[in-house]
């Protein structure tokens, strides 16, 4: 619901280029353009004939976490995949997320989905921060990986 943040899309592109990105169907449908140079895995509750069906843009559709992980491993270059939303997908994959790249917007906006930030990062330690006028980037790493 906030206006574009200077540098945010460039940062997102730099982080995710050449990687697998996992998202829910609504997030996928909200994308203004295809995510070139990335493999999109879309988790959906809609019935699929077979897991791994690809759409015209090459996105892979799956119904469950195990299929998402299987296709992420098959499509992955390296061992990093990004979970980019929505909130339900974060919840379903929470145990597997080892690092959070968070953009914190410094103003309040009316929205339709909310995430409990304290709950989200309780098992993580802040590992980086980059301050900007309207937003701040935070990096959090899972505590067991930083000890």
mmCIF file with all atom_site columns, C-alpha atoms in Angstrom:
data_model
loop_
_atom_site.group_PDB
_atom_site.id
_atom_site.type_symbol
_atom_site.label_atom_id
_atom_site.label_alt_id
_atom_site.label_comp_id
_atom_site.label_asym_id
_atom_site.label_entity_id
_atom_site.label_seq_id
_atom_site.pdbx_PDB_ins_code
_atom_site.Cartn_x
_atom_site.Cartn_y
_atom_site.Cartn_z
_atom_site.occupancy
_atom_site.B_iso_or_equiv
_atom_site.pdbx_formal_charge
_atom_site.auth_seq_id
_atom_site.auth_comp_id
_atom_site.auth_asym_id
_atom_site.auth_atom_id
_atom_site.pdbx_PDB_model_num
ATOM 1   C CA . UNK A 1 1   ? 0.000  0.000   0.000   1.00 0.00 ? 1   UNK A CA 1
ATOM 2   C CA . UNK A 1 2   ? 3.019  2.364   0.195   1.00 0.00 ? 2   UNK A CA 1
ATOM 3   C CA . UNK A 1 3   ? 4.551  4.178   -2.762  1.00 0.00 ? 3   UNK A CA 1
ATOM 4   C CA . UNK A 1 4   ? 7.692  2.752   -4.394  1.00 0.00 ? 4   UNK A CA 1
ATOM 5   C CA . UNK A 1 5   ? 10.786 3.044   -2.198  1.00 0.00 ? 5   UNK A CA 1
ATOM 6   C CA . UNK A 1 6   ? 13.938 4.314   -3.874  1.00 0.00 ? 6   UNK A CA 1
ATOM 7   C CA . UNK A 1 7   ? 16.339 1.423   -4.419  1.00 0.00 ? 7   UNK A CA 1
ATOM 8   C CA . UNK A 1 8   ? 14.011 -1.251  -3.032  1.00 0.00 ? 8   UNK A CA 1
ATOM 9   C CA . UNK A 1 9   ? 13.266 -3.012  -6.322  1.00 0.00 ? 9   UNK A CA 1
ATOM 10  C CA . UNK A 1 10  ? 16.934 -2.854  -7.338  1.00 0.00 ? 10  UNK A CA 1
ATOM 11  C CA . UNK A 1 11  ? 17.889 -4.482  -4.022  1.00 0.00 ? 11  UNK A CA 1
ATOM 12  C CA . UNK A 1 12  ? 15.216 -7.154  -4.469  1.00 0.00 ? 12  UNK A CA 1
ATOM 13  C CA . UNK A 1 13  ? 16.502 -7.878  -7.975  1.00 0.00 ? 13  UNK A CA 1
ATOM 14  C CA . UNK A 1 14  ? 20.130 -8.061  -6.791  1.00 0.00 ? 14  UNK A CA 1
ATOM 15  C CA . UNK A 1 15  ? 19.232 -10.480 -3.975  1.00 0.00 ? 15  UNK A CA 1
ATOM 16  C CA . UNK A 1 16  ? 17.004 -12.775 -6.037  1.00 0.00 ? 16  UNK A CA 1
ATOM 17  C CA . UNK A 1 17  ? 18.558 -12.753 -9.527  1.00 0.00 ? 17  UNK A CA 1
ATOM 18  C CA . UNK A 1 18  ? 19.424 -16.281 -10.631 1.00 0.00 ? 18  UNK A CA 1
ATOM 19  C CA . UNK A 1 19  ? 17.656 -17.775 -7.606  1.00 0.00 ? 19  UNK A CA 1
ATOM 20  C CA . UNK A 1 20  ? 14.440 -19.623 -6.901  1.00 0.00 ? 20  UNK A CA 1
ATOM 21  C CA . UNK A 1 21  ? 11.644 -17.463 -5.485  1.00 0.00 ? 21  UNK A CA 1
ATOM 22  C CA . UNK A 1 22  ? 8.737  -19.127 -3.684  1.00 0.00 ? 22  UNK A CA 1
ATOM 23  C CA . UNK A 1 23  ? 5.430  -17.321 -3.288  1.00 0.00 ? 23  UNK A CA 1
ATOM 24  C CA . UNK A 1 24  ? 1.698  -17.756 -2.979  1.00 0.00 ? 24  UNK A CA 1
ATOM 25  C CA . UNK A 1 25  ? -0.681 -17.486 -5.903  1.00 0.00 ? 25  UNK A CA 1
ATOM 26  C CA . UNK A 1 26  ? -1.994 -14.043 -4.883  1.00 0.00 ? 26  UNK A CA 1
ATOM 27  C CA . UNK A 1 27  ? 1.538  -12.653 -4.636  1.00 0.00 ? 27  UNK A CA 1
ATOM 28  C CA . UNK A 1 28  ? 2.337  -14.118 -8.059  1.00 0.00 ? 28  UNK A CA 1
ATOM 29  C CA . UNK A 1 29  ? -0.787 -12.610 -9.596  1.00 0.00 ? 29  UNK A CA 1
ATOM 30  C CA . UNK A 1 30  ? 0.032  -9.211  -8.058  1.00 0.00 ? 30  UNK A CA 1
ATOM 31  C CA . UNK A 1 31  ? 3.444  -8.998  -9.756  1.00 0.00 ? 31  UNK A CA 1
ATOM 32  C CA . UNK A 1 32  ? 3.376  -6.231  -12.370 1.00 0.00 ? 32  UNK A CA 1
ATOM 33  C CA . UNK A 1 33  ? 5.891  -8.062  -14.590 1.00 0.00 ? 33  UNK A CA 1
ATOM 34  C CA . UNK A 1 34  ? 7.474  -11.484 -14.918 1.00 0.00 ? 34  UNK A CA 1
ATOM 35  C CA . UNK A 1 35  ? 10.512 -11.922 -12.667 1.00 0.00 ? 35  UNK A CA 1
ATOM 36  C CA . UNK A 1 36  ? 13.131 -12.379 -15.386 1.00 0.00 ? 36  UNK A CA 1
ATOM 37  C CA . UNK A 1 37  ? 16.193 -14.420 -14.450 1.00 0.00 ? 37  UNK A CA 1
ATOM 38  C CA . UNK A 1 38  ? 14.500 -16.163 -11.533 1.00 0.00 ? 38  UNK A CA 1
ATOM 39  C CA . UNK A 1 39  ? 12.581 -19.406 -11.187 1.00 0.00 ? 39  UNK A CA 1
ATOM 40  C CA . UNK A 1 40  ? 9.163  -18.793 -9.639  1.00 0.00 ? 40  UNK A CA 1
ATOM 41  C CA . UNK A 1 41  ? 7.531  -21.527 -7.577  1.00 0.00 ? 41  UNK A CA 1
ATOM 42  C CA . UNK A 1 42  ? 3.908  -20.691 -6.814  1.00 0.00 ? 42  UNK A CA 1
ATOM 43  C CA . UNK A 1 43  ? 2.119  -22.411 -3.949  1.00 0.00 ? 43  UNK A CA 1
ATOM 44  C CA . UNK A 1 44  ? -1.634 -22.607 -4.490  1.00 0.00 ? 44  UNK A CA 1
ATOM 45  C CA . UNK A 1 45  ? -4.662 -24.308 -2.983  1.00 0.00 ? 45  UNK A CA 1
ATOM 46  C CA . UNK A 1 46  ? -6.216 -24.591 -6.444  1.00 0.00 ? 46  UNK A CA 1
ATOM 47  C CA . UNK A 1 47  ? -6.413 -28.131 -7.762  1.00 0.00 ? 47  UNK A CA 1
ATOM 48  C CA . UNK A 1 48  ? -3.571 -29.168 -10.063 1.00 0.00 ? 48  UNK A CA 1
ATOM 49  C CA . UNK A 1 49  ? -3.492 -32.196 -12.343 1.00 0.00 ? 49  UNK A CA 1
ATOM 50  C CA . UNK A 1 50  ? 0.202  -32.666 -11.573 1.00 0.00 ? 50  UNK A CA 1
ATOM 51  C CA . UNK A 1 51  ? 2.563  -30.802 -9.263  1.00 0.00 ? 51  UNK A CA 1
ATOM 52  C CA . UNK A 1 52  ? 5.071  -28.796 -11.238 1.00 0.00 ? 52  UNK A CA 1
ATOM 53  C CA . UNK A 1 53  ? 2.716  -27.576 -13.959 1.00 0.00 ? 53  UNK A CA 1
ATOM 54  C CA . UNK A 1 54  ? 4.279  -24.503 -15.602 1.00 0.00 ? 54  UNK A CA 1
ATOM 55  C CA . UNK A 1 55  ? 2.406  -21.488 -16.884 1.00 0.00 ? 55  UNK A CA 1
ATOM 56  C CA . UNK A 1 56  ? 3.274  -19.442 -19.987 1.00 0.00 ? 56  UNK A CA 1
ATOM 57  C CA . UNK A 1 57  ? 5.870  -17.468 -17.967 1.00 0.00 ? 57  UNK A CA 1
ATOM 58  C CA . UNK A 1 58  ? 7.581  -20.630 -16.748 1.00 0.00 ? 58  UNK A CA 1
ATOM 59  C CA . UNK A 1 59  ? 6.328  -20.404 -13.151 1.00 0.00 ? 59  UNK A CA 1
ATOM 60  C CA . UNK A 1 60  ? 6.010  -23.787 -11.443 1.00 0.00 ? 60  UNK A CA 1
ATOM 61  C CA . UNK A 1 61  ? 2.743  -24.422 -9.567  1.00 0.00 ? 61  UNK A CA 1
ATOM 62  C CA . UNK A 1 62  ? 2.578  -26.722 -6.527  1.00 0.00 ? 62  UNK A CA 1
ATOM 63  C CA . UNK A 1 63  ? 0.055  -27.499 -3.774  1.00 0.00 ? 63  UNK A CA 1
ATOM 64  C CA . UNK A 1 64  ? 2.287  -28.259 -0.802  1.00 0.00 ? 64  UNK A CA 1
ATOM 65  C CA . UNK A 1 65  ? 5.559  -27.541 0.965   1.00 0.00 ? 65  UNK A CA 1
ATOM 66  C CA . UNK A 1 66  ? 7.225  -30.841 0.027   1.00 0.00 ? 66  UNK A CA 1
ATOM 67  C CA . UNK A 1 67  ? 6.640  -30.258 -3.701  1.00 0.00 ? 67  UNK A CA 1
ATOM 68  C CA . UNK A 1 68  ? 7.822  -26.650 -3.355  1.00 0.00 ? 68  UNK A CA 1
ATOM 69  C CA . UNK A 1 69  ? 11.048 -27.852 -1.715  1.00 0.00 ? 69  UNK A CA 1
ATOM 70  C CA . UNK A 1 70  ? 11.559 -30.610 -4.277  1.00 0.00 ? 70  UNK A CA 1
ATOM 71  C CA . UNK A 1 71  ? 11.206 -28.249 -7.239  1.00 0.00 ? 71  UNK A CA 1
ATOM 72  C CA . UNK A 1 72  ? 13.318 -25.596 -5.479  1.00 0.00 ? 72  UNK A CA 1
ATOM 73  C CA . UNK A 1 73  ? 16.156 -28.127 -5.157  1.00 0.00 ? 73  UNK A CA 1
ATOM 74  C CA . UNK A 1 74  ? 15.780 -29.274 -8.760  1.00 0.00 ? 74  UNK A CA 1
ATOM 75  C CA . UNK A 1 75  ? 15.731 -25.713 -10.135 1.00 0.00 ? 75  UNK A CA 1
ATOM 76  C CA . UNK A 1 76  ? 18.212 -24.154 -7.721  1.00 0.00 ? 76  UNK A CA 1
ATOM 77  C CA . UNK A 1 77  ? 21.608 -22.752 -8.549  1.00 0.00 ? 77  UNK A CA 1
ATOM 78  C CA . UNK A 1 78  ? 23.272 -22.948 -5.144  1.00 0.00 ? 78  UNK A CA 1
ATOM 79  C CA . UNK A 1 79  ? 21.420 -23.535 -1.917  1.00 0.00 ? 79  UNK A CA 1
ATOM 80  C CA . UNK A 1 80  ? 19.446 -20.296 -1.597  1.00 0.00 ? 80  UNK A CA 1
ATOM 81  C CA . UNK A 1 81  ? 15.762 -19.825 -2.359  1.00 0.00 ? 81  UNK A CA 1
ATOM 82  C CA . UNK A 1 82  ? 13.758 -16.739 -1.410  1.00 0.00 ? 82  UNK A CA 1
ATOM 83  C CA . UNK A 1 83  ? 10.267 -16.814 0.090   1.00 0.00 ? 83  UNK A CA 1
ATOM 84  C CA . UNK A 1 84  ? 8.675  -13.556 -1.061  1.00 0.00 ? 84  UNK A CA 1
ATOM 85  C CA . UNK A 1 85  ? 5.137  -13.823 0.287   1.00 0.00 ? 85  UNK A CA 1
ATOM 86  C CA . UNK A 1 86  ? 2.417  -13.755 1.202   1.00 0.00 ? 86  UNK A CA 1
ATOM 87  C CA . UNK A 1 87  ? 1.962  -14.115 4.929   1.00 0.00 ? 87  UNK A CA 1
ATOM 88  C CA . UNK A 1 88  ? 0.468  -17.623 4.740   1.00 0.00 ? 88  UNK A CA 1
ATOM 89  C CA . UNK A 1 89  ? 3.432  -18.909 2.717   1.00 0.00 ? 89  UNK A CA 1
ATOM 90  C CA . UNK A 1 90  ? 5.858  -17.464 5.291   1.00 0.00 ? 90  UNK A CA 1
ATOM 91  C CA . UNK A 1 91  ? 3.978  -19.324 8.027   1.00 0.00 ? 91  UNK A CA 1
ATOM 92  C CA . UNK A 1 92  ? 4.033  -22.608 6.121   1.00 0.00 ? 92  UNK A CA 1
ATOM 93  C CA . UNK A 1 93  ? 7.776  -22.371 5.404   1.00 0.00 ? 93  UNK A CA 1
ATOM 94  C CA . UNK A 1 94  ? 8.869  -20.694 8.667   1.00 0.00 ? 94  UNK A CA 1
ATOM 95  C CA . UNK A 1 95  ? 10.870 -23.653 9.998   1.00 0.00 ? 95  UNK A CA 1
ATOM 96  C CA . UNK A 1 96  ? 13.010 -23.731 6.843   1.00 0.00 ? 96  UNK A CA 1
ATOM 97  C CA . UNK A 1 97  ? 13.805 -20.016 6.658   1.00 0.00 ? 97  UNK A CA 1
ATOM 98  C CA . UNK A 1 98  ? 17.367 -19.349 7.845   1.00 0.00 ? 98  UNK A CA 1
ATOM 99  C CA . UNK A 1 99  ? 17.629 -15.662 6.964   1.00 0.00 ? 99  UNK A CA 1
ATOM 100 C CA . UNK A 1 100 ? 15.151 -12.804 6.691   1.00 0.00 ? 100 UNK A CA 1
ATOM 101 C CA . UNK A 1 101 ? 15.741 -9.792  4.446   1.00 0.00 ? 101 UNK A CA 1
ATOM 102 C CA . UNK A 1 102 ? 13.245 -7.238  5.734   1.00 0.00 ? 102 UNK A CA 1
ATOM 103 C CA . UNK A 1 103 ? 12.286 -3.818  4.405   1.00 0.00 ? 103 UNK A CA 1
ATOM 104 C CA . UNK A 1 104 ? 10.803 -1.772  7.252   1.00 0.00 ? 104 UNK A CA 1
ATOM 105 C CA . UNK A 1 105 ? 8.709  1.165   6.031   1.00 0.00 ? 105 UNK A CA 1
ATOM 106 C CA . UNK A 1 106 ? 8.839  4.075   8.496   1.00 0.00 ? 106 UNK A CA 1
ATOM 107 C CA . UNK A 1 107 ? 5.284  5.294   7.947   1.00 0.00 ? 107 UNK A CA 1
ATOM 108 C CA . UNK A 1 108 ? 1.942  3.716   8.741   1.00 0.00 ? 108 UNK A CA 1
ATOM 109 C CA . UNK A 1 109 ? -0.244 2.640   5.835   1.00 0.00 ? 109 UNK A CA 1
ATOM 110 C CA . UNK A 1 110 ? -3.633 0.979   5.768   1.00 0.00 ? 110 UNK A CA 1
ATOM 111 C CA . UNK A 1 111 ? -3.292 -2.605  4.570   1.00 0.00 ? 111 UNK A CA 1
ATOM 112 C CA . UNK A 1 112 ? -5.224 -5.840  4.325   1.00 0.00 ? 112 UNK A CA 1
ATOM 113 C CA . UNK A 1 113 ? -2.539 -8.196  5.690   1.00 0.00 ? 113 UNK A CA 1
ATOM 114 C CA . UNK A 1 114 ? -0.440 -7.780  8.792   1.00 0.00 ? 114 UNK A CA 1
ATOM 115 C CA . UNK A 1 115 ? 2.577  -9.663  10.124  1.00 0.00 ? 115 UNK A CA 1
ATOM 116 C CA . UNK A 1 116 ? 3.597  -9.730  13.784  1.00 0.00 ? 116 UNK A CA 1
ATOM 117 C CA . UNK A 1 117 ? 7.187  -8.556  13.360  1.00 0.00 ? 117 UNK A CA 1
ATOM 118 C CA . UNK A 1 118 ? 8.253  -9.490  16.906  1.00 0.00 ? 118 UNK A CA 1
ATOM 119 C CA . UNK A 1 119 ? 6.886  -13.004 16.405  1.00 0.00 ? 119 UNK A CA 1
ATOM 120 C CA . UNK A 1 120 ? 8.496  -13.287 12.960  1.00 0.00 ? 120 UNK A CA 1
ATOM 121 C CA . UNK A 1 121 ? 12.023 -12.499 14.148  1.00 0.00 ? 121 UNK A CA 1
ATOM 122 C CA . UNK A 1 122 ? 11.964 -14.028 17.652  1.00 0.00 ? 122 UNK A CA 1
ATOM 123 C CA . UNK A 1 123 ? 14.243 -16.933 16.615  1.00 0.00 ? 123 UNK A CA 1
ATOM 124 C CA . UNK A 1 124 ? 16.595 -14.652 14.651  1.00 0.00 ? 124 UNK A CA 1
ATOM 125 C CA . UNK A 1 125 ? 19.370 -12.185 15.441  1.00 0.00 ? 125 UNK A CA 1
ATOM 126 C CA . UNK A 1 126 ? 19.831 -8.931  13.585  1.00 0.00 ? 126 UNK A CA 1
ATOM 127 C CA . UNK A 1 127 ? 22.851 -9.361  11.341  1.00 0.00 ? 127 UNK A CA 1
ATOM 128 C CA . UNK A 1 128 ? 22.768 -6.168  9.292   1.00 0.00 ? 128 UNK A CA 1
ATOM 129 C CA . UNK A 1 129 ? 21.004 -2.851  8.828   1.00 0.00 ? 129 UNK A CA 1
ATOM 130 C CA . UNK A 1 130 ? 20.935 -0.193  6.105   1.00 0.00 ? 130 UNK A CA 1
ATOM 131 C CA . UNK A 1 131 ? 19.153 3.070   6.945   1.00 0.00 ? 131 UNK A CA 1
ATOM 132 C CA . UNK A 1 132 ? 17.285 5.241   4.404   1.00 0.00 ? 132 UNK A CA 1
ATOM 133 C CA . UNK A 1 133 ? 14.940 8.226   4.725   1.00 0.00 ? 133 UNK A CA 1
ATOM 134 C CA . UNK A 1 134 ? 11.644 6.364   4.295   1.00 0.00 ? 134 UNK A CA 1
ATOM 135 C CA . UNK A 1 135 ? 12.696 2.798   5.060   1.00 0.00 ? 135 UNK A CA 1
ATOM 136 C CA . UNK A 1 136 ? 15.349 0.593   6.643   1.00 0.00 ? 136 UNK A CA 1
ATOM 137 C CA . UNK A 1 137 ? 16.675 -2.755  5.436   1.00 0.00 ? 137 UNK A CA 1
ATOM 138 C CA . UNK A 1 138 ? 17.305 -5.344  8.131   1.00 0.00 ? 138 UNK A CA 1
ATOM 139 C CA . UNK A 1 139 ? 18.980 -8.736  7.795   1.00 0.00 ? 139 UNK A CA 1
ATOM 140 C CA . UNK A 1 140 ? 18.192 -11.372 10.406  1.00 0.00 ? 140 UNK A CA 1
ATOM 141 C CA . UNK A 1 141 ? 19.878 -14.792 10.702  1.00 0.00 ? 141 UNK A CA 1
ATOM 142 C CA . UNK A 1 142 ? 18.458 -17.762 12.564  1.00 0.00 ? 142 UNK A CA 1
ATOM 143 C CA . UNK A 1 143 ? 19.995 -17.850 16.064  1.00 0.00 ? 143 UNK A CA 1
ATOM 144 C CA . UNK A 1 144 ? 21.280 -21.429 15.862  1.00 0.00 ? 144 UNK A CA 1
ATOM 145 C CA . UNK A 1 145 ? 23.278 -20.449 12.761  1.00 0.00 ? 145 UNK A CA 1
ATOM 146 C CA . UNK A 1 146 ? 24.937 -17.472 14.453  1.00 0.00 ? 146 UNK A CA 1
ATOM 147 C CA . UNK A 1 147 ? 26.007 -19.294 17.634  1.00 0.00 ? 147 UNK A CA 1
#
